[in-house]
Coordinates of N, CA and C in Angstrom, one line a residue:
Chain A
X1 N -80.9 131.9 52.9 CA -80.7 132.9 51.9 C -79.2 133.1 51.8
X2 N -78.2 132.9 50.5 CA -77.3 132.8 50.8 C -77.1 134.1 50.1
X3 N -76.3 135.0 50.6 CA -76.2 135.9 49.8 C -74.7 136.1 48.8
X4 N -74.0 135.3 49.4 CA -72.6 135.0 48.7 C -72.3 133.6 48.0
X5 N -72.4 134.0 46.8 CA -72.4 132.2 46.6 C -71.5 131.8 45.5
X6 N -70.6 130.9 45.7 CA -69.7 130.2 44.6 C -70.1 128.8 43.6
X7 N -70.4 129.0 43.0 CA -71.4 127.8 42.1 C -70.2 126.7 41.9
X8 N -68.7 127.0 41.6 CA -68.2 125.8 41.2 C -67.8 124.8 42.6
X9 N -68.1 124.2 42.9 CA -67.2 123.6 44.4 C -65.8 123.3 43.2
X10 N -65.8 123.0 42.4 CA -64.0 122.2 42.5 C -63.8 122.8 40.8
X11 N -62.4 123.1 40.7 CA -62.1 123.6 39.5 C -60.4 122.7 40.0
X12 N -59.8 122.3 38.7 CA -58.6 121.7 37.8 C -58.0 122.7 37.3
X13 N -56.8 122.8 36.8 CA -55.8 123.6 36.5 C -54.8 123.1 36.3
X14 N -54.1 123.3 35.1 CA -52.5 122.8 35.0 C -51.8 123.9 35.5
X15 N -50.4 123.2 35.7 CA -49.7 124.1 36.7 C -49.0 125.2 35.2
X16 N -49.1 126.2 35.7 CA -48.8 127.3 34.6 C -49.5 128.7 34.5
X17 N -50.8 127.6 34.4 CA -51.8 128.1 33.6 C -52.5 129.0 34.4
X18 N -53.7 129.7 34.0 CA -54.4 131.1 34.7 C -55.7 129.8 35.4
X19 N -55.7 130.1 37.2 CA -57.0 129.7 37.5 C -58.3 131.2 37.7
X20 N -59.3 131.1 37.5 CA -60.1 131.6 37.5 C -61.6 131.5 38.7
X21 N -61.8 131.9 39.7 CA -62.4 131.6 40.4 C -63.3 132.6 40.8
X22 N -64.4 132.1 40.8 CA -65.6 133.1 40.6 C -66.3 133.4 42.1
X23 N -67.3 134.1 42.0 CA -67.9 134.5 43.1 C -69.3 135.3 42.8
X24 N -70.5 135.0 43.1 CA -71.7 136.1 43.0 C -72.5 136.6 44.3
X25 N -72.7 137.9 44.3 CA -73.4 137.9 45.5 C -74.9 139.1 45.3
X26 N -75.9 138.7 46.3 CA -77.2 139.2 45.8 C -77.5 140.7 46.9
X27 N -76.5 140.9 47.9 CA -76.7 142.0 48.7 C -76.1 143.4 47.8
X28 N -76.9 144.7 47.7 CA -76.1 145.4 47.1 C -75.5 146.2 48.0
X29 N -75.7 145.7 49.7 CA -75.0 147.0 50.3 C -73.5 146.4 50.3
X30 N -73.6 145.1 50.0 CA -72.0 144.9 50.6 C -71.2 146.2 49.7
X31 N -69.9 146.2 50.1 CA -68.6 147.3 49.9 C -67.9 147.1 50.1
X32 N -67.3 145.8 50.6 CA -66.3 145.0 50.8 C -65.9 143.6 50.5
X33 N -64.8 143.3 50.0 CA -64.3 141.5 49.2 C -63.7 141.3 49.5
X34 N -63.7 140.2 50.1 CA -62.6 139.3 50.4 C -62.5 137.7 49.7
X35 N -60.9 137.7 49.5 CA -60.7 136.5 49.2 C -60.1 135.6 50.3
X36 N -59.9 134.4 51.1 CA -59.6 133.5 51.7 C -59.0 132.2 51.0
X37 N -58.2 131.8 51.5 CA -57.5 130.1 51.1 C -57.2 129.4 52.4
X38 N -57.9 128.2 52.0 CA -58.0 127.5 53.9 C -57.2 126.3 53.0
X39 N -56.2 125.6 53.6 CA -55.5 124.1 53.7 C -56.2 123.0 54.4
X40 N -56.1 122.3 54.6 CA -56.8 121.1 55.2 C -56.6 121.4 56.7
X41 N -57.4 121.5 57.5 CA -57.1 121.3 58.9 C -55.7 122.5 59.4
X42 N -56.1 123.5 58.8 CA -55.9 124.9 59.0 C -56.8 126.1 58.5
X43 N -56.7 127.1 59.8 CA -57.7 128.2 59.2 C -57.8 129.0 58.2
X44 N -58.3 129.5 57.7 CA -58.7 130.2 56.5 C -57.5 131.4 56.5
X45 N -56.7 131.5 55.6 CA -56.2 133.2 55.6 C -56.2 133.8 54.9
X46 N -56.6 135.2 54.8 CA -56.7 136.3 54.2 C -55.9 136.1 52.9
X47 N -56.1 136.3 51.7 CA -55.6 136.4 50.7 C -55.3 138.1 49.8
X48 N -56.6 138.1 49.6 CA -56.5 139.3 49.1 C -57.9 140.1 49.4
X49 N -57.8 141.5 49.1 CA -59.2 142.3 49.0 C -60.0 143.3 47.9
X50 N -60.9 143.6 48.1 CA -61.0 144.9 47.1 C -62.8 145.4 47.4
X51 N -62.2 147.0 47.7 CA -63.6 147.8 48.0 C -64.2 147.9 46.9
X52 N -65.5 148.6 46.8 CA -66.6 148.8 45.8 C -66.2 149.7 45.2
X53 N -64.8 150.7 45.5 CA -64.8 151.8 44.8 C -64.2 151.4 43.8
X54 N -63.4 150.8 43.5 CA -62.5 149.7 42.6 C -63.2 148.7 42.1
X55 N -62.6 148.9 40.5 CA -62.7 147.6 40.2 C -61.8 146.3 40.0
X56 N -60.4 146.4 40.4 CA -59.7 145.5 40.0 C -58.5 145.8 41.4
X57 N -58.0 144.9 42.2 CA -56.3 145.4 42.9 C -55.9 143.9 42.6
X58 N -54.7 144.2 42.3 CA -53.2 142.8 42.1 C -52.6 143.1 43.2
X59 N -52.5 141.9 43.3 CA -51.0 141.8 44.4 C -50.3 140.2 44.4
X60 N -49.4 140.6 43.3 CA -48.7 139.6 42.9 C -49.0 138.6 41.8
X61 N -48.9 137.2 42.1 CA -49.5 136.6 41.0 C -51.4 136.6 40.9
X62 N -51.5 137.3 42.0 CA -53.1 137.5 42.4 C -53.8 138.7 42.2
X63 N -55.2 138.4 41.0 CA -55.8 140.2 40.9 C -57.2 139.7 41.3
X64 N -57.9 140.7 41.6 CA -59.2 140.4 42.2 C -59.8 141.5 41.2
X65 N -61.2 141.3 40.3 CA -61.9 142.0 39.7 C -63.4 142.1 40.0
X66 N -63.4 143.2 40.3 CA -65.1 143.5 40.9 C -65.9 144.3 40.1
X67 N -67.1 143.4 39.4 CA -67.9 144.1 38.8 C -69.1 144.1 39.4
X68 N -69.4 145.7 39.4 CA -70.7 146.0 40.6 C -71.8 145.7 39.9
X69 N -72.0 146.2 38.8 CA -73.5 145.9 38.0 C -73.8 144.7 37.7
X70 N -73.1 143.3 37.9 CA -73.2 142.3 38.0 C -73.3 141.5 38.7
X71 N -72.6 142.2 40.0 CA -72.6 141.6 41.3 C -72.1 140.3 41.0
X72 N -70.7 140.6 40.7 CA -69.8 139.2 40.6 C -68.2 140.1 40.7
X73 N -67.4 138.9 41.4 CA -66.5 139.2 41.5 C -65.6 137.7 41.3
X74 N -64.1 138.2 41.0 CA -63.7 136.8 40.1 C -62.4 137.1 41.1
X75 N -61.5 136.2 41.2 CA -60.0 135.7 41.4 C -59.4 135.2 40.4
X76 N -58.3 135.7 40.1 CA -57.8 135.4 39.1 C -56.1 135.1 39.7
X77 N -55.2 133.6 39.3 CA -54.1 133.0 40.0 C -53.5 133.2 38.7
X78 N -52.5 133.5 38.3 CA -51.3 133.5 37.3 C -50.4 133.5 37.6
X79 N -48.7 132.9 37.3 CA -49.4 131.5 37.0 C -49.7 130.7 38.1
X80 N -50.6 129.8 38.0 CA -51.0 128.7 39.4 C -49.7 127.7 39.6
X81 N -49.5 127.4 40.8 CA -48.7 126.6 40.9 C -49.1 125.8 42.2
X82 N -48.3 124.4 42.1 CA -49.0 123.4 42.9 C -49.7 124.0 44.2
X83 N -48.6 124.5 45.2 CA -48.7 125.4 45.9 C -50.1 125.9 46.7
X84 N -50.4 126.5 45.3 CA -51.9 126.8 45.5 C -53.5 126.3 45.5
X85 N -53.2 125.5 45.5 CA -54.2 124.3 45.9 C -54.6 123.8 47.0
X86 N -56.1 124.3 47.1 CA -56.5 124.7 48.6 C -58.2 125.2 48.3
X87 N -58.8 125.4 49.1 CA -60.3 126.1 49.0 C -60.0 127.3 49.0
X88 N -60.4 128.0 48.0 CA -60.5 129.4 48.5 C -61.9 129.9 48.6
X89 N -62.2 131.1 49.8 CA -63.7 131.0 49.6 C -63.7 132.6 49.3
X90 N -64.8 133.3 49.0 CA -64.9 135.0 48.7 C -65.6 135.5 49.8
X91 N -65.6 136.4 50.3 CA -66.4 136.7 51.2 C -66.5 137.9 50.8
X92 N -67.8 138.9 52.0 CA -68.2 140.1 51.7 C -69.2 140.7 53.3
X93 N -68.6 142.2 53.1 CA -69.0 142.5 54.1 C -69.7 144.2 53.7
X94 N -70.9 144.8 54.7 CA -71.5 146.0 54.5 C -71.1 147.0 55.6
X95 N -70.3 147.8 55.4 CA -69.7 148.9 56.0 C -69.0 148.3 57.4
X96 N -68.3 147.4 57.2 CA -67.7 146.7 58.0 C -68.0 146.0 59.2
X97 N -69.5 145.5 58.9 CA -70.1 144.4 59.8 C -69.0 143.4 59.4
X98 N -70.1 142.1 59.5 CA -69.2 140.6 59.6 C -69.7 140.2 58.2
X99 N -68.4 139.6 58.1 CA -68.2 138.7 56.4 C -68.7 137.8 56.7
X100 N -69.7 137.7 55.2 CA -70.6 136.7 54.5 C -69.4 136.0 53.9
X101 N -69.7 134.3 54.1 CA -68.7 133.2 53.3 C -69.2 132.6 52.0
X102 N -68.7 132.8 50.9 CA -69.6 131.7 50.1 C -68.9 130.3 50.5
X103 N -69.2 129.3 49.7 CA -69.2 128.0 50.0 C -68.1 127.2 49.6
X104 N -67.2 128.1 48.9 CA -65.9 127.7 48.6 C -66.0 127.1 47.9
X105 N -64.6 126.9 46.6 CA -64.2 126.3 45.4 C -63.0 125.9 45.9
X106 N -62.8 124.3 45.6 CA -61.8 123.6 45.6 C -60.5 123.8 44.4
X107 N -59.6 124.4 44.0 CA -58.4 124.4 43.5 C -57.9 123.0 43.8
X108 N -57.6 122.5 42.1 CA -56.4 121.6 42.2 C -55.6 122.1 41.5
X109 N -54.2 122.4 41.5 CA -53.5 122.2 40.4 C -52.6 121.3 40.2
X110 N -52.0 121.0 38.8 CA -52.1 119.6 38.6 C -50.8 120.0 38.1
X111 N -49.6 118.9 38.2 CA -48.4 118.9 37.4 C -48.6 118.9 36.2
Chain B
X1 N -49.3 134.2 72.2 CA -49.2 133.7 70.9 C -49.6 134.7 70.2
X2 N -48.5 134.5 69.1 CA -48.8 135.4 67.6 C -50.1 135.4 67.2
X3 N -50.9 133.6 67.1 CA -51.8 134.2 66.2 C -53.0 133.9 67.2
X4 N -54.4 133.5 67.0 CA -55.4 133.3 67.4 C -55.3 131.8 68.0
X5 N -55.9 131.6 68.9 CA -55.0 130.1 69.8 C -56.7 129.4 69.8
X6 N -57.0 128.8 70.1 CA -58.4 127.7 69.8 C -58.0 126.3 70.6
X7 N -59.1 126.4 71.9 CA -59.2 125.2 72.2 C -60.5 124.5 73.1
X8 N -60.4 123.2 72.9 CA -60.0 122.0 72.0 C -59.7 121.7 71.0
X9 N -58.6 121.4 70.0 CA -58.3 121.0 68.7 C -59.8 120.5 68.3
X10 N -59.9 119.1 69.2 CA -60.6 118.2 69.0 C -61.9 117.7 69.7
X11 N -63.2 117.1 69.7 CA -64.0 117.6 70.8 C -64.7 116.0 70.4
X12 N -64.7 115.1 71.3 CA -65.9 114.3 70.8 C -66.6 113.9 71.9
X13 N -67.8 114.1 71.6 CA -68.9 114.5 73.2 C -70.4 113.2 72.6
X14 N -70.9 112.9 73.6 CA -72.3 112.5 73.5 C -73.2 113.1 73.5
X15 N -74.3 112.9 72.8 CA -75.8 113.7 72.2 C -75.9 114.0 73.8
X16 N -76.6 115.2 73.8 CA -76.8 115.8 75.1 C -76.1 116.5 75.9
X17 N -74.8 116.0 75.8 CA -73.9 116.9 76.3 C -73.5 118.1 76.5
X18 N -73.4 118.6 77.3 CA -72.8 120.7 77.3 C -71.5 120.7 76.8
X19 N -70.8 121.5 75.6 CA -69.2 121.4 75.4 C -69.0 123.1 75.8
X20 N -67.9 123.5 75.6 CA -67.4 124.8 75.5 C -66.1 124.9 74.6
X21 N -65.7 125.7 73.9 CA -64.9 126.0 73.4 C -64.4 127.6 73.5
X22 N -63.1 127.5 73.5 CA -62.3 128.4 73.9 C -61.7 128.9 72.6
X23 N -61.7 130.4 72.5 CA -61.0 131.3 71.6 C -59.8 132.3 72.4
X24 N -59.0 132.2 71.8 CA -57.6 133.4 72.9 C -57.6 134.2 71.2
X25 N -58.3 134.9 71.4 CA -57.8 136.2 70.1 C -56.4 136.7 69.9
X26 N -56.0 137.2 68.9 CA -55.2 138.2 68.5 C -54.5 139.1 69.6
X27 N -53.6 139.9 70.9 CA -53.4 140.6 71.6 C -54.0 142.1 70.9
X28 N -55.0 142.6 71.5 CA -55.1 144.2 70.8 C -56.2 144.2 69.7
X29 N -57.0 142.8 69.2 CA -57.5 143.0 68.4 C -59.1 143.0 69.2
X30 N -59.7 143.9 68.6 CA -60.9 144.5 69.1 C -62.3 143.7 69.3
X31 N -62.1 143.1 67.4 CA -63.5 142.4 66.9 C -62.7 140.7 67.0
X32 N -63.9 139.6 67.5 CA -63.8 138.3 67.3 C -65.2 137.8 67.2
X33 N -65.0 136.9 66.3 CA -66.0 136.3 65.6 C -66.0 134.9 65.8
X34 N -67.5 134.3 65.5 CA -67.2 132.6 65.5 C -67.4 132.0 64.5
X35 N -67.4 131.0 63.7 CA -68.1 130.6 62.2 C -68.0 129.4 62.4
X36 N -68.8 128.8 62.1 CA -68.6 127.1 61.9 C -68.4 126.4 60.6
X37 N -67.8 125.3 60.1 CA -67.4 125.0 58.8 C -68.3 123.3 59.6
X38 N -69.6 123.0 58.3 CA -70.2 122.2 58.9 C -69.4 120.9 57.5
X39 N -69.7 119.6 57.0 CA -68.9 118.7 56.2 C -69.2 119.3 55.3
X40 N -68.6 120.0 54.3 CA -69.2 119.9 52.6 C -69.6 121.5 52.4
X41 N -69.4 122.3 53.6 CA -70.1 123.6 53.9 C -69.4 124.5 53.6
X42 N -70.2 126.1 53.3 CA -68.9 126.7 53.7 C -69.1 127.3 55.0
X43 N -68.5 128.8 55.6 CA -68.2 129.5 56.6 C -69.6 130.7 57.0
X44 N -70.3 129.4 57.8 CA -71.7 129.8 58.5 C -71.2 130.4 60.0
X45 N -71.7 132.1 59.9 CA -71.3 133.1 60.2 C -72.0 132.7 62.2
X46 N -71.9 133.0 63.1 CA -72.7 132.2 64.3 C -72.8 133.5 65.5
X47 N -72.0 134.6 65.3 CA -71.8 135.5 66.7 C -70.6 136.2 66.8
X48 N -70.7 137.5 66.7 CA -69.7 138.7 66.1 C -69.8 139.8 67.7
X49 N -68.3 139.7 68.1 CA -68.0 140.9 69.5 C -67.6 142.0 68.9
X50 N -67.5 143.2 68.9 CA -66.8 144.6 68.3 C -67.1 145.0 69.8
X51 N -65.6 145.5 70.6 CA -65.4 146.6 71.8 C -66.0 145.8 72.9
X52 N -67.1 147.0 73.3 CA -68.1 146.7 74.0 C -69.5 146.9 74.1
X53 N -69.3 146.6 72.4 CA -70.9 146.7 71.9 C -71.5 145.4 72.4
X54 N -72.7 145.8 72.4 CA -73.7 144.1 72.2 C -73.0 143.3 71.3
X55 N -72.9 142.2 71.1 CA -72.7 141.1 70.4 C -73.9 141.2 69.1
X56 N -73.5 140.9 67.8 CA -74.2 140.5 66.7 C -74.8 138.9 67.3
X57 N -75.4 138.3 67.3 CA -75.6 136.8 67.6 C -76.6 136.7 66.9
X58 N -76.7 136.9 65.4 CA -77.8 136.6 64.1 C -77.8 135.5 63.7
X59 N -76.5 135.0 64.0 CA -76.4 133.9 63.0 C -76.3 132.4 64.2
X60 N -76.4 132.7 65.4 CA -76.2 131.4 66.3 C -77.7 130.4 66.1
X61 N -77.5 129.7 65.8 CA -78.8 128.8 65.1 C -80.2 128.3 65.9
X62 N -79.4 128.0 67.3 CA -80.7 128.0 68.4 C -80.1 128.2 69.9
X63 N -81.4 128.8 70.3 CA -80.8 129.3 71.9 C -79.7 127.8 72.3
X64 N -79.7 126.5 72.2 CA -78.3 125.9 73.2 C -77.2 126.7 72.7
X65 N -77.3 127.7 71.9 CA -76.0 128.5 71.4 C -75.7 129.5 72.3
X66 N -74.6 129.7 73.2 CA -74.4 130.9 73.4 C -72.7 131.7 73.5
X67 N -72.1 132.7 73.4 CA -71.1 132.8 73.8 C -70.7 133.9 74.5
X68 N -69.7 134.1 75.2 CA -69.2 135.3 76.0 C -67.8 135.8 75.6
X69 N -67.4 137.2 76.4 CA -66.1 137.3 75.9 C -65.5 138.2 77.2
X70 N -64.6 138.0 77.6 CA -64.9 138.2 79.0 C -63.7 139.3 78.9
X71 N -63.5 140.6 79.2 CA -62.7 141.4 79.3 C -62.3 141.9 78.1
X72 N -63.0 141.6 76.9 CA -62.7 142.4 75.8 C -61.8 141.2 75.3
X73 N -61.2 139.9 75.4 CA -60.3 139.1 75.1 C -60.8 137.7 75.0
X74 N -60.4 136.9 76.0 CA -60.8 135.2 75.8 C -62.1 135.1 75.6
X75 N -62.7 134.6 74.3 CA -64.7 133.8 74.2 C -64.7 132.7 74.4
X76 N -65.8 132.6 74.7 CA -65.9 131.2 74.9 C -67.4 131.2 74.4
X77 N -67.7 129.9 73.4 CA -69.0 129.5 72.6 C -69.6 128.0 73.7
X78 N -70.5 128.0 73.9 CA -71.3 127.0 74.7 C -72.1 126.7 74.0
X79 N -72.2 124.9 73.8 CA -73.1 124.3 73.0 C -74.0 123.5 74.2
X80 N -75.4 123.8 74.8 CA -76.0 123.1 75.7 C -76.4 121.6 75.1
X81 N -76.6 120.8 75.7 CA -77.4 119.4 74.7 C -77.4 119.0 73.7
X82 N -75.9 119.4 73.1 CA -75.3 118.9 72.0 C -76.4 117.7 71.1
X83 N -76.5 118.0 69.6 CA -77.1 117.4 68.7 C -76.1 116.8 68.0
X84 N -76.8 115.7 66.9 CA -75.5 115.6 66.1 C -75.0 116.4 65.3
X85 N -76.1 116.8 64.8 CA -76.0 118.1 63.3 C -74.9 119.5 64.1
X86 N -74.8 119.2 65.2 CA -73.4 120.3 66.1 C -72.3 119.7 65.4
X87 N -72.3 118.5 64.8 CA -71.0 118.3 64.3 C -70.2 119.1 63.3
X88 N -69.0 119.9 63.4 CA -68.5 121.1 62.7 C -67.1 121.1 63.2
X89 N -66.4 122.2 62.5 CA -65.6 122.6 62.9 C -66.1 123.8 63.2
X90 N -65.5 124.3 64.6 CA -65.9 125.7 64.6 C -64.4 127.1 65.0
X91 N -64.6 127.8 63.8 CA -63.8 128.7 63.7 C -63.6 129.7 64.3
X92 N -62.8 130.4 65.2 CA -62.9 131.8 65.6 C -62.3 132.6 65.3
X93 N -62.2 133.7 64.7 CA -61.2 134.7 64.3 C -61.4 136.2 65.2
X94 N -60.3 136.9 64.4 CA -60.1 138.3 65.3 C -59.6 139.3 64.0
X95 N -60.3 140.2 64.5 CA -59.4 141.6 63.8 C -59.2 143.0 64.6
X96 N -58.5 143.2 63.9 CA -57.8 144.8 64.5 C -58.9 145.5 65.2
X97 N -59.7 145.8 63.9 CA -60.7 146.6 64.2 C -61.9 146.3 63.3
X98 N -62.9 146.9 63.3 CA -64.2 146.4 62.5 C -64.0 146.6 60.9
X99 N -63.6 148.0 60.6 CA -63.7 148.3 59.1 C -62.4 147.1 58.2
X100 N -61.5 146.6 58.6 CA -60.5 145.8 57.5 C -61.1 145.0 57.0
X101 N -61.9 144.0 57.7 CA -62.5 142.9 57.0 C -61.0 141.7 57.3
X102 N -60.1 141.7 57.1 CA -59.6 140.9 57.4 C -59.3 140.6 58.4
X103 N -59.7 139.0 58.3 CA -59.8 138.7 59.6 C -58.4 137.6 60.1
X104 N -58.2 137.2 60.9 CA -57.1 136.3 61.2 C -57.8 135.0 62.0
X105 N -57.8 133.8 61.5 CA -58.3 132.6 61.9 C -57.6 131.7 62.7
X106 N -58.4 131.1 64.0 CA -57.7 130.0 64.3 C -57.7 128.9 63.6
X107 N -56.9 127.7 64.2 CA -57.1 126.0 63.5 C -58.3 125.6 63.5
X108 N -59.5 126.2 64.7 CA -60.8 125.2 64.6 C -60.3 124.7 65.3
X109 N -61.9 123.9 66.5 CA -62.3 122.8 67.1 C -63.3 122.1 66.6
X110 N -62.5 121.0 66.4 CA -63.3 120.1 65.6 C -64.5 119.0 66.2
X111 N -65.7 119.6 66.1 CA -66.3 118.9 67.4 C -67.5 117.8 67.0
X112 N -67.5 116.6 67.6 CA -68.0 115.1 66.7 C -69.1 114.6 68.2
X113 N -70.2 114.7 67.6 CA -70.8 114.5 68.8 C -71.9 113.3 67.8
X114 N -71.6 112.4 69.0 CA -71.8 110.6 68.5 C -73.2 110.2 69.2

């Protein structure tokens, strides 16, 4: 049962440009998002977050938008640069048990 | 160390085998976790410590699974009679406390059982 799930494994991007990286999940208790970016043969780190009470926090070139009645939440990179190319995965957690992983989306961005 | 310390990097054992793997958490951080990244996968959730509560262990896939954490600090995950399908990277992390969610990850032990 997956309850967090990323449908794209691999998304392209020119360097500039806005990436967009999605996320659905089927639990309604979660109340907590996380984003992660893992490198090759390094662990995953924390990127960004955002509670249920919110729909949207930026921090930096990075905004995270949470729509509840959808049960989707998106990452959004502006502008992407090489840099950021890497898996990122979304996770979710319910009153601060343990984070659900989805399956990760590959970022490339491209010169 | 600053961050979460993980060892063996690297693990390559024969079918049958008992391995162990070592987690040194965060100094001070409360909750540690284990997760495994199997090829092509994402982050399959395996055995969650908070304090000195019971352990969450929902997600360890069969009893050769087990782990301990001895003094509130160093875990250690035991794989009895290692299979192949044990082949993974396995992740440990730590946090402050339960409610952040963020968590801080080691490198992984990347473990290949032939």
């Amino acid at each position: 049962d997956q309850q967090v799930k990323q449908n794209s494994p691999s998304l392209s991007v020119q360097e500039g440009r806005i990436s967009i990286l999605n996320c659905d999940y089927t639990n309604s208790m979660f109340d907590y998002f996380l984003w992660y970016k893992k490198y090759p043969a390094e662990g995953p780190t924390f990127l960004i977050s955002i509670s249920s009470i919110k729909d949207k926090n930026e921090d930096g070139r990075f905004t995270v938008f949470l729509n509840k009645s959808a049960k989707h939440l998106s990452l959004h990179i502006v502008p992407s640069q090489p840099g950021d190319s890497a898996v990122y995965f979304c996770a979710a957690s319910s009153r601060g048990n343990k984070l659900t992983f989805g399956t990760g989306t590959q970022l490339k961005v491209e010169l | 160390g600053a961050g979460v310390s993980q060892s063996p990097s690297n693990k390559v054992t024969e079918k049958g085998k008992d391995v162990e793997l070592r987690c040194d958490p965060i100094s001070g951080h409360t909750a540690l976790y284990w997760y495994r990244q199997s090829l092509g996968q994402g982050l399959e959730f395996l055995i969650y410590f908070q304090g000195n509560s019971a352990p969450d262990k929902s997600g360890l896939p069969s009893d050769r699974f087990s782990a301990e954490r001895t003094g509130g600090s160093v875990s250690t995950l035991t794989i009895q009679r290692t299979q192949q399908e044990d082949s993974a990277v396995y992740l440990c992390a730590s946090s402050l406390h339960r409610n952040t969610g963020e968590l801080f990850f080691g490198e992984g032990s990347r473990l290949t059982v032939l």
